[in-house]
PDB file of C-alpha atoms and ligand atoms in Angstrom:
ATOM      1  CA  MET A  16     -23.863  38.969  -8.635  1.00 45.00           C
ATOM      2  CA  ASN A  17     -22.555  41.903  -7.267  1.00 50.00           C
ATOM      3  CA  LEU A  18     -18.374  42.432  -6.247  1.00 49.00           C
ATOM      4  CA  THR A  19     -19.023  41.722  -2.945  1.00 48.00           C
ATOM      5  CA  HIS A  20     -21.046  38.156  -3.533  1.00 54.00           C
ATOM      6  CA  LEU A  21     -18.700  37.984  -6.363  1.00 47.00           C
ATOM      7  CA  THR A  22     -15.419  38.140  -3.731  1.00 47.00           C
ATOM      8  CA  LYS A  23     -17.680  36.090  -1.411  1.00 49.00           C
ATOM      9  CA  SER A  24     -18.092  33.099  -3.693  1.00 50.00           C
ATOM     10  CA  LEU A  25     -14.533  33.276  -5.317  1.00 47.00           C
ATOM     11  CA  THR A  26     -13.149  32.861  -1.899  1.00 46.00           C
ATOM     12  CA  LEU A  27     -15.648  30.244  -0.866  1.00 46.00           C
ATOM     13  CA  ALA A  28     -14.417  28.434  -4.318  1.00 47.00           C
ATOM     14  CA  LEU A  29     -10.333  28.665  -2.935  1.00 45.00           C
ATOM     15  CA  THR A  30     -11.128  28.235   0.711  1.00 43.00           C
ATOM     16  CA  LEU A  31     -12.550  24.553  -0.965  1.00 45.00           C
ATOM     17  CA  SER A  32     -10.371  23.620  -3.422  1.00 43.00           C
ATOM     18  CA  TYR A  33      -7.464  24.196  -1.299  1.00 42.00           C
ATOM     19  CA  SER A  34      -8.976  21.657   1.407  1.00 42.00           C
ATOM     20  CA  ILE A  35      -9.965  19.400  -0.881  1.00 42.00           C
ATOM     21  CA  ASN A  36      -6.764  19.649  -1.494  1.00 46.00           C
ATOM     22  CA  THR A  37      -4.629  19.034   1.193  1.00 50.00           C
ATOM     23  CA  LEU A  38      -7.383  16.411   1.798  1.00 51.00           C
ATOM     24  CA  ALA A  39      -6.654  14.149  -1.075  1.00 85.00           C
ATOM     25  CA  LEU A  40      -2.859  13.899   0.494  1.00 94.00           C
ATOM     26  CA  PRO A  41      -2.043  10.309   2.062  1.00 96.00           C
ATOM     27  CA  SER A  42      -1.472  10.774   5.926  1.00 96.00           C
ATOM     28  CA  GLU A  43       2.371  11.420   6.358  1.00 96.00           C
ATOM     29  CA  SER A  44       4.200   9.190   8.978  1.00 96.00           C
ATOM     30  CA  ARG A  45       7.903   9.153   8.985  1.00 97.00           C
ATOM     31  CA  VAL A  46       8.513   5.598  10.570  1.00 97.00           C
ATOM     32  CA  PRO A  47       9.534   2.412   9.101  1.00 97.00           C
ATOM     33  CA  GLY A  48       6.041   1.630   6.918  1.00 97.00           C
ATOM     34  CA  GLY A  49       4.708   4.678   7.026  1.00 98.00           C
ATOM     35  CA  ILE A  50       4.743   7.457   4.184  1.00 98.00           C
ATOM     36  CA  ALA A  51       7.508  10.518   3.725  1.00 98.00           C
ATOM     37  CA  ILE A  52       5.573  13.462   1.420  1.00 98.00           C
ATOM     38  CA  ILE A  53       8.546  15.666   0.613  1.00 97.00           C
ATOM     39  CA  GLU A  54       8.947  18.981  -1.025  1.00 97.00           C
ATOM     40  CA  LEU A  55      11.037  18.642  -4.070  1.00 97.00           C
ATOM     41  CA  ASP A  56      12.111  22.645  -3.647  1.00 94.00           C
ATOM     42  CA  LYS A  57      14.994  22.354  -5.775  1.00 92.00           C
ATOM     43  CA  VAL A  58      13.152  21.620  -9.248  1.00 89.00           C
ATOM     44  CA  THR A  59      11.871  24.258 -11.389  1.00 86.00           C
ATOM     45  CA  SER A  60      10.685  22.497 -14.085  1.00 87.00           C
ATOM     46  CA  THR A  61       6.888  22.672 -14.625  1.00 88.00           C
ATOM     47  CA  GLN A  62       6.806  18.742 -15.807  1.00 90.00           C
ATOM     48  CA  ALA A  63       6.908  16.094 -13.129  1.00 92.00           C
ATOM     49  CA  PRO A  64      10.686  15.352 -12.395  1.00 95.00           C
ATOM     50  CA  GLU A  65      11.669  11.711 -12.001  1.00 96.00           C
ATOM     51  CA  ALA A  66      12.219  10.651  -8.094  1.00 97.00           C
ATOM     52  CA  THR A  67      13.662   7.583  -7.068  1.00 98.00           C
ATOM     53  CA  LEU A  68      14.548   6.018  -3.300  1.00 97.00           C
ATOM     54  CA  ASN A  69      16.981   3.295  -3.533  1.00 94.00           C
ATOM     55  CA  GLY A  70      16.524   3.112  -7.285  1.00 93.00           C
ATOM     56  CA  GLN A  71      13.229   2.770  -7.055  1.00 95.00           C
ATOM     57  CA  ARG A  72      10.868   5.041  -8.533  1.00 97.00           C
ATOM     58  CA  VAL A  73       8.986   7.139  -6.608  1.00 98.00           C
ATOM     59  CA  MET A  74       5.084   9.313  -6.796  1.00 98.00           C
ATOM     60  CA  VAL A  75       5.279  12.422  -7.514  1.00 97.00           C
ATOM     61  CA  THR A  76       2.828  15.272  -7.235  1.00 96.00           C
ATOM     62  CA  GLN A  77       1.276  18.899  -7.396  1.00 93.00           C
ATOM     63  CA  GLU A  78       0.121  20.877  -5.325  1.00 91.00           C
ATOM     64  CA  SER A  79      -0.187  24.269  -4.957  1.00 88.00           C
ATOM     65  CA  GLY A  80       2.568  24.496  -6.830  1.00 88.00           C
ATOM     66  CA  LYS A  81       4.938  22.161  -5.278  1.00 93.00           C
ATOM     67  CA  TRP A  82       6.425  19.088  -6.443  1.00 96.00           C
ATOM     68  CA  LEU A  83       6.118  16.308  -3.725  1.00 97.00           C
ATOM     69  CA  ALA A  84       7.417  12.717  -3.575  1.00 98.00           C
ATOM     70  CA  ILE A  85       5.552  10.677  -1.309  1.00 98.00           C
ATOM     71  CA  VAL A  86       7.073   8.137  -0.423  1.00 98.00           C
ATOM     72  CA  GLY A  87       7.207   4.380   0.900  1.00 98.00           C
ATOM     73  CA  ILE A  88       9.245   3.957   3.502  1.00 98.00           C
ATOM     74  CA  PRO A  89      10.289   0.397   3.958  1.00 96.00           C
ATOM     75  CA  LEU A  90       9.732  -1.599   7.272  1.00 95.00           C
ATOM     76  CA  LYS A  91      13.166  -2.959   7.554  1.00 93.00           C
ATOM     77  CA  ALA A  92      14.485   0.868   7.250  1.00 95.00           C
ATOM     78  CA  LYS A  93      17.095   2.034  10.477  1.00 94.00           C
ATOM     79  CA  ILE A  94      15.889   4.699  12.392  1.00 92.00           C
ATOM     80  CA  ASP A  95      19.517   5.663  13.255  1.00 89.00           C
ATOM     81  CA  GLU A  96      20.246   6.290   9.052  1.00 92.00           C
ATOM     82  CA  ALA A  97      18.611   8.521   6.427  1.00 96.00           C
ATOM     83  CA  LEU A  98      16.877   8.463   2.999  1.00 97.00           C
ATOM     84  CA  THR A  99      17.443   9.741   0.403  1.00 98.00           C
ATOM     85  CA  VAL A 100      14.786  10.889  -2.360  1.00 98.00           C
ATOM     86  CA  LYS A 101      16.751  11.595  -5.753  1.00 97.00           C
ATOM     87  CA  ALA A 102      14.595  14.265  -8.168  1.00 96.00           C
ATOM     88  CA  ALA A 103      16.394  15.730 -11.451  1.00 92.00           C
ATOM     89  CA  GLY A 104      19.905  15.558  -9.987  1.00 93.00           C
ATOM     90  CA  LYS A 105      19.345  16.466  -6.319  1.00 95.00           C
ATOM     91  CA  SER A 106      19.204  14.858  -3.275  1.00 97.00           C
ATOM     92  CA  TYR A 107      16.275  15.369  -0.538  1.00 98.00           C
ATOM     93  CA  SER A 108      17.741  13.592   2.601  1.00 98.00           C
ATOM     94  CA  PHE A 109      14.872  13.158   5.688  1.00 97.00           C
ATOM     95  CA  ASN A 110      15.048  10.981   8.716  1.00 97.00           C
ATOM     96  CA  ILE A 111      12.921   8.853  10.389  1.00 97.00           C
ATOM     97  CA  SER A 112      11.355   7.873  14.045  1.00 96.00           C
ATOM     98  CA  ASP A 113      10.726   4.688  15.211  1.00 92.00           C
ATOM     99  CA  ASN A 114       7.786   3.014  15.678  1.00 89.00           C
ATOM    100  CA  ASP A 115       7.416   0.444  18.344  1.00 88.00           C
ATOM    101  CA  TYR A 116       4.955  -1.860  16.480  1.00 94.00           C
ATOM    102  CA  PRO A 117       3.265  -4.591  19.498  1.00 91.00           C
ATOM    103  CA  GLU A 118       4.062  -7.859  18.911  1.00 92.00           C
ATOM    104  CA  GLN A 119       0.906 -10.427  17.480  1.00 90.00           C
ATOM    105  CA  ARG A 120       1.446 -13.869  18.974  1.00 90.00           C
ATOM    106  CA  LEU A 121      -0.783 -17.037  17.292  1.00 86.00           C
ATOM    107  CA  THR A 122      -0.729 -20.109  17.506  1.00 86.00           C
ATOM    108  CA  GLY A 123      -2.305 -23.049  15.814  1.00 83.00           C
ATOM    109  CA  ILE A 124      -0.983 -22.360  12.657  1.00 83.00           C
ATOM    110  CA  PRO A 125      -0.453 -25.847  10.922  1.00 84.00           C
ATOM    111  CA  SER A 126       3.124 -26.534  10.350  1.00 85.00           C
ATOM    112  CA  LYS A 127       3.353 -26.633   7.349  1.00 85.00           C
ATOM    113  CA  TYR A 128       2.623 -22.699   7.293  1.00 85.00           C
ATOM    114  CA  VAL A 129       5.857 -22.102  10.051  1.00 84.00           C
ATOM    115  CA  GLU A 130       8.131 -24.808   8.848  1.00 87.00           C
ATOM    116  CA  PRO A 131       7.625 -25.446   5.045  1.00 88.00           C
ATOM    117  CA  ASP A 132       9.581 -28.115   3.409  1.00 89.00           C
ATOM    118  CA  PRO A 133      11.921 -27.605   1.070  1.00 89.00           C
ATOM    119  CA  LYS A 134       9.217 -27.975  -1.918  1.00 91.00           C
ATOM    120  CA  GLN A 135       7.317 -25.439  -0.470  1.00 90.00           C
ATOM    121  CA  VAL A 136      10.070 -23.053  -0.114  1.00 89.00           C
ATOM    122  CA  ALA A 137      11.148 -23.249  -3.150  1.00 92.00           C
ATOM    123  CA  ARG A 138       6.709 -22.505  -4.532  1.00 90.00           C
ATOM    124  CA  TRP A 139       7.054 -19.242  -2.230  1.00 91.00           C
ATOM    125  CA  ARG A 140      10.275 -18.171  -3.884  1.00 93.00           C
ATOM    126  CA  GLU A 141       8.732 -18.458  -7.376  1.00 94.00           C
ATOM    127  CA  GLU A 142       6.152 -16.790  -6.082  1.00 93.00           C
ATOM    128  CA  SER A 143       7.515 -13.810  -4.196  1.00 93.00           C
ATOM    129  CA  LYS A 144       9.192 -13.298  -7.885  1.00 95.00           C
ATOM    130  CA  VAL A 145       5.867 -12.885  -9.460  1.00 94.00           C
ATOM    131  CA  GLN A 146       4.519 -10.801  -6.139  1.00 94.00           C
ATOM    132  CA  ASN A 147       7.508  -8.804  -6.383  1.00 94.00           C
ATOM    133  CA  THR A 148       7.404  -8.359 -10.517  1.00 96.00           C
ATOM    134  CA  ALA A 149       3.844  -6.887  -9.963  1.00 96.00           C
ATOM    135  CA  TYR A 150       4.744  -4.383  -7.372  1.00 96.00           C
ATOM    136  CA  LYS A 151       7.930  -2.781  -9.277  1.00 95.00           C
ATOM    137  CA  THR A 152       5.691  -2.209 -12.249  1.00 94.00           C
ATOM    138  CA  TRP A 153       5.915   1.614 -12.676  1.00 97.00           C
ATOM    139  CA  SER A 154       2.648   3.134 -14.966  1.00 97.00           C
ATOM    140  CA  GLU A 155       1.548   6.396 -15.630  1.00 95.00           C
ATOM    141  CA  PRO A 156      -2.150   5.631 -16.411  1.00 92.00           C
ATOM    142  CA  ASN A 157      -3.013   8.822 -15.319  1.00 92.00           C
ATOM    143  CA  ALA A 158      -2.694  11.066 -12.392  1.00 94.00           C
ATOM    144  CA  PRO A 159      -1.714   9.873  -9.021  1.00 96.00           C
ATOM    145  CA  VAL A 160      -3.874   8.049  -6.903  1.00 97.00           C
ATOM    146  CA  LEU A 161      -3.891   9.322  -2.908  1.00 97.00           C
ATOM    147  CA  GLU A 162      -6.804   7.880  -1.615  1.00 97.00           C
ATOM    148  CA  LEU A 163      -8.485   4.154  -1.028  1.00 98.00           C
ATOM    149  CA  ALA A 164     -11.363   3.015  -0.133  1.00 97.00           C
ATOM    150  CA  MET A 165     -11.809   0.341   2.565  1.00 97.00           C
ATOM    151  CA  PRO A 166     -12.223  -2.750  -0.290  1.00 98.00           C
ATOM    152  CA  ALA A 167     -14.343  -4.852   2.436  1.00 98.00           C
ATOM    153  CA  GLN A 168     -16.286  -4.377   5.877  1.00 95.00           C
ATOM    154  CA  GLY A 169     -15.412  -5.402   8.973  1.00 96.00           C
ATOM    155  CA  PRO A 170     -13.054  -4.999  12.310  1.00 96.00           C
ATOM    156  CA  TYR A 171      -9.349  -4.915  11.935  1.00 96.00           C
ATOM    157  CA  SER A 172      -8.883  -8.110  13.301  1.00 94.00           C
ATOM    158  CA  SER A 173      -4.446  -7.349  12.645  1.00 94.00           C
ATOM    159  CA  ALA A 174      -2.887  -4.031  12.914  1.00 96.00           C
ATOM    160  CA  PHE A 175       0.463  -3.338  10.030  1.00 97.00           C
ATOM    161  CA  GLY A 176       3.076  -3.649  11.465  1.00 95.00           C
ATOM    162  CA  LEU A 177       2.775  -6.150  14.032  1.00 95.00           C
ATOM    163  CA  LYS A 178       6.088  -7.886  14.702  1.00 92.00           C
ATOM    164  CA  ARG A 179       4.511 -11.550  14.146  1.00 89.00           C
ATOM    165  CA  PHE A 180       4.877 -15.020  16.153  1.00 89.00           C
ATOM    166  CA  PHE A 181       3.501 -18.266  15.381  1.00 86.00           C
ATOM    167  CA  ASN A 182       3.661 -20.452  17.113  1.00 86.00           C
ATOM    168  CA  ASP A 183       5.942 -19.191  18.939  1.00 86.00           C
ATOM    169  CA  GLN A 184       8.524 -18.618  16.257  1.00 85.00           C
ATOM    170  CA  PRO A 185       9.654 -14.980  14.581  1.00 85.00           C
ATOM    171  CA  ARG A 186       8.594 -14.133  11.200  1.00 85.00           C
ATOM    172  CA  ALA A 187       8.238 -11.726   9.275  1.00 86.00           C
ATOM    173  CA  PRO A 188       6.403  -8.298  10.556  1.00 92.00           C
ATOM    174  CA  HIS A 189       2.583  -7.969   9.547  1.00 95.00           C
ATOM    175  CA  SER A 190       2.959  -6.320   6.178  1.00 96.00           C
ATOM    176  CA  GLY A 191      -0.864  -5.672   5.389  1.00 97.00           C
ATOM    177  CA  LEU A 192      -4.408  -4.974   7.352  1.00 98.00           C
ATOM    178  CA  ASP A 193      -6.517  -7.810   8.331  1.00 97.00           C
ATOM    179  CA  ILE A 194     -10.434  -6.864   7.711  1.00 98.00           C
ATOM    180  CA  ALA A 195     -12.386  -9.487   9.180  1.00 97.00           C
ATOM    181  CA  ALA A 196     -14.950  -9.209   6.924  1.00 97.00           C
ATOM    182  CA  PRO A 197     -17.396 -12.564   6.193  1.00 97.00           C
ATOM    183  CA  ASP A 198     -16.717 -15.549   5.019  1.00 97.00           C
ATOM    184  CA  LYS A 199     -17.702 -15.221   0.838  1.00 98.00           C
ATOM    185  CA  SER A 200     -18.548 -11.354   1.924  1.00 98.00           C
ATOM    186  CA  PRO A 201     -17.334  -8.688  -1.751  1.00 98.00           C
ATOM    187  CA  ILE A 202     -13.763  -7.433  -1.742  1.00 98.00           C
ATOM    188  CA  LYS A 203     -14.400  -4.686  -3.853  1.00 98.00           C
ATOM    189  CA  VAL A 204     -11.036  -2.612  -5.347  1.00 98.00           C
ATOM    190  CA  ALA A 205      -9.525   0.747  -3.659  1.00 98.00           C
ATOM    191  CA  ALA A 206      -9.150   2.605  -6.713  1.00 98.00           C
ATOM    192  CA  ALA A 207      -9.644   2.309 -10.540  1.00 97.00           C
ATOM    193  CA  GLY A 208      -6.202   0.486 -11.940  1.00 98.00           C
ATOM    194  CA  LYS A 209      -5.038  -2.958 -13.738  1.00 98.00           C
ATOM    195  CA  VAL A 210      -4.733  -6.453 -12.755  1.00 98.00           C
ATOM    196  CA  THR A 211      -0.890  -7.200 -12.578  1.00 98.00           C
ATOM    197  CA  ALA A 212      -0.846 -10.621 -10.870  1.00 97.00           C
ATOM    198  CA  VAL A 213      -3.312 -13.272  -9.814  1.00 98.00           C
ATOM    199  CA  GLY A 214      -2.760 -16.529  -7.942  1.00 96.00           C
ATOM    200  CA  GLU A 215      -3.134 -19.121  -5.615  1.00 96.00           C
ATOM    201  CA  TYR A 216       0.076 -19.041  -3.339  1.00 95.00           C
ATOM    202  CA  PHE A 217       1.813 -20.719  -0.964  1.00 91.00           C
ATOM    203  CA  PHE A 218       1.146 -18.048   2.283  1.00 90.00           C
ATOM    204  CA  ASN A 219      -1.212 -15.782   0.565  1.00 95.00           C
ATOM    205  CA  GLY A 220      -3.776 -18.140  -0.893  1.00 96.00           C
ATOM    206  CA  ASN A 221      -5.970 -16.119  -3.602  1.00 98.00           C
ATOM    207  CA  THR A 222      -4.608 -13.276  -4.069  1.00 98.00           C
ATOM    208  CA  VAL A 223      -4.770 -10.422  -6.865  1.00 98.00           C
ATOM    209  CA  ILE A 224      -2.738  -7.473  -7.134  1.00 98.00           C
ATOM    210  CA  VAL A 225      -3.306  -4.485  -8.862  1.00 98.00           C
ATOM    211  CA  ASP A 226      -1.692  -1.481  -9.872  1.00 98.00           C
ATOM    212  CA  HIS A 227      -2.820   2.062  -9.717  1.00 98.00           C
ATOM    213  CA  GLY A 228      -0.134   3.798 -11.478  1.00 98.00           C
ATOM    214  CA  HIS A 229       3.336   5.753 -10.735  1.00 98.00           C
ATOM    215  CA  GLY A 230       4.540   3.220  -8.086  1.00 98.00           C
ATOM    216  CA  LEU A 231       0.985   2.452  -5.966  1.00 98.00           C
ATOM    217  CA  SER A 232      -0.638  -1.299  -5.660  1.00 98.00           C
ATOM    218  CA  THR A 233      -2.154  -3.062  -3.945  1.00 98.00           C
ATOM    219  CA  MET A 234      -2.940  -6.562  -2.381  1.00 98.00           C
ATOM    220  CA  TYR A 235      -6.077  -8.941  -1.634  1.00 98.00           C
ATOM    221  CA  CYS A 236      -5.242 -11.838  -0.167  1.00 98.00           C
ATOM    222  CA  HIS A 237      -6.569 -15.282   1.290  1.00 97.00           C
ATOM    223  CA  MET A 238      -9.828 -15.133  -0.987  1.00 98.00           C
ATOM    224  CA  SER A 239     -12.415 -17.834  -1.570  1.00 98.00           C
ATOM    225  CA  ARG A 240     -12.690 -16.370  -4.955  1.00 98.00           C
ATOM    226  CA  ILE A 241     -11.172 -14.461  -7.342  1.00 98.00           C
ATOM    227  CA  ASP A 242     -13.465 -12.709 -10.251  1.00 98.00           C
ATOM    228  CA  VAL A 243     -10.460 -10.848 -12.205  1.00 98.00           C
ATOM    229  CA  LYS A 244      -8.108 -11.876 -14.499  1.00 98.00           C
ATOM    230  CA  VAL A 245      -4.463 -10.107 -15.562  1.00 98.00           C
ATOM    231  CA  GLY A 246      -5.067  -7.282 -17.898  1.00 98.00           C
ATOM    232  CA  ASP A 247      -8.419  -6.630 -16.526  1.00 98.00           C
ATOM    233  CA  GLN A 248      -8.919  -3.048 -16.321  1.00 98.00           C
ATOM    234  CA  LEU A 249     -11.255  -1.893 -13.255  1.00 98.00           C
ATOM    235  CA  GLU A 250     -13.235   0.710 -11.766  1.00 98.00           C
ATOM    236  CA  LEU A 251     -12.885   1.994  -7.686  1.00 97.00           C
ATOM    237  CA  GLY A 252     -15.489  -0.328  -5.886  1.00 98.00           C
ATOM    238  CA  GLU A 253     -15.113  -2.812  -9.049  1.00 98.00           C
ATOM    239  CA  GLN A 254     -16.076  -6.307  -7.133  1.00 98.00           C
ATOM    240  CA  ILE A 255     -12.678  -8.488  -7.184  1.00 98.00           C
ATOM    241  CA  GLY A 256     -13.750 -11.342  -5.846  1.00 98.00           C
ATOM    242  CA  LEU A 257     -14.720 -12.860  -1.936  1.00 98.00           C
ATOM    243  CA  VAL A 258     -13.551 -12.779   1.572  1.00 98.00           C
ATOM    244  CA  GLY A 259     -11.976 -16.199   2.255  1.00 98.00           C
ATOM    245  CA  LYS A 260      -9.447 -18.485   4.557  1.00 96.00           C
ATOM    246  CA  THR A 261      -7.230 -19.528   1.542  1.00 96.00           C
ATOM    247  CA  GLY A 262      -3.492 -19.830   2.783  1.00 93.00           C
ATOM    248  CA  ARG A 263      -1.754 -19.063   6.150  1.00 88.00           C
ATOM    249  CA  VAL A 264      -4.738 -17.921   7.951  1.00 89.00           C
ATOM    250  CA  THR A 265      -6.441 -18.886  11.596  1.00 86.00           C
ATOM    251  CA  GLY A 266     -10.001 -18.196   9.973  1.00 92.00           C
ATOM    252  CA  PRO A 267     -11.777 -16.353   6.997  1.00 96.00           C
ATOM    253  CA  HIS A 268     -10.483 -12.396   6.761  1.00 97.00           C
ATOM    254  CA  LEU A 269      -9.548 -10.215   3.664  1.00 98.00           C
ATOM    255  CA  HIS A 270      -5.563  -9.617   4.326  1.00 98.00           C
ATOM    256  CA  TRP A 271      -5.644  -5.848   2.145  1.00 98.00           C
ATOM    257  CA  GLY A 272      -1.462  -4.851   1.103  1.00 98.00           C
ATOM    258  CA  VAL A 273      -0.681  -1.252  -0.208  1.00 98.00           C
ATOM    259  CA  SER A 274       2.463  -0.816  -1.868  1.00 98.00           C
ATOM    260  CA  LEU A 275       4.366   2.185  -3.144  1.00 98.00           C
ATOM    261  CA  ASN A 276       7.482   2.221  -4.221  1.00 98.00           C
ATOM    262  CA  ASN A 277       7.856  -1.361  -4.482  1.00 97.00           C
ATOM    263  CA  THR A 278       7.587  -0.722  -0.278  1.00 97.00           C
ATOM    264  CA  ARG A 279       4.798  -2.203   1.610  1.00 97.00           C
ATOM    265  CA  VAL A 280       3.359   0.655   4.078  1.00 98.00           C
ATOM    266  CA  ASP A 281      -0.029   1.338   6.252  1.00 98.00           C
ATOM    267  CA  PRO A 282      -3.330   1.031   4.072  1.00 98.00           C
ATOM    268  CA  LEU A 283      -5.343   3.144   6.199  1.00 97.00           C
ATOM    269  CA  LEU A 284      -2.410   6.149   5.313  1.00 97.00           C
ATOM    270  CA  PHE A 285      -4.538   5.933   1.677  1.00 98.00           C
ATOM    271  CA  VAL A 286      -8.315   5.809   3.449  1.00 97.00           C
ATOM    272  CA  LYS A 287      -9.557   9.023   4.392  1.00 89.00           C
ATOM    273  CA  ALA A 288     -13.266   8.061   5.453  1.00 70.00           C
ATOM    274  CA  GLN A 289     -13.058   5.564   7.913  1.00 60.00           C
TER     275      GLN A 289
HETATM  276 ZN1  LIG B  18      -3.030  -9.913   6.700  1.00 90.81          ZN
END
């Protein structure tokens, strides 16, 4: 190989590695339920700094020698209040803009899922604690996972963030993506990880939560069958169960949730090939 060829090959290799790195980051969207990518430019350490938002650890990754915080923005964040990431004793404030998520009105929901009795409310509270504990998991088994694969095949039946009305009553916004995959079709985990919660929950039905490290978890709900248990280590694409219609649903689908720094964000921001 002569020098010209070598230079060309090196240039190509550098260009490819740069574009691969760039493509690997989640899509940035500074809106409630979105993701902010904050350059921690006041950090001089060669070690990844610990960064937090509202006291919750946030994912930090490195690209082209820069430390970046990958921050989930709460759906209830107010657009007129700046958010502040803290890292290595420094603060980074940023603003978000409005995202006017559309309304969704669903009718024909069994009344127990719209106006649960006190016993059902108590059950839901206990289940929420288990799920929140799973979401708060902080582990560093590997480098941060920056990209997720679709866990099921089917049209998207409800987008993330929809302002929801069940039988005309306002309820919490939609905190995941609904994929209308056929009943009993396979659900495949969106990245390698460890199962942190498995349960039969009041609203979410049969559910699995998987921790991918660095504050990133994925959640799979309404399953007809669960094939994994808490503590299982999963490879990307391993089957974790089957699509179903358990819990508060109007038909079979997979509700797929993605949580970053204990904040539910739009799953599609982590999906590259759609
Ligand atoms: Zn859903």
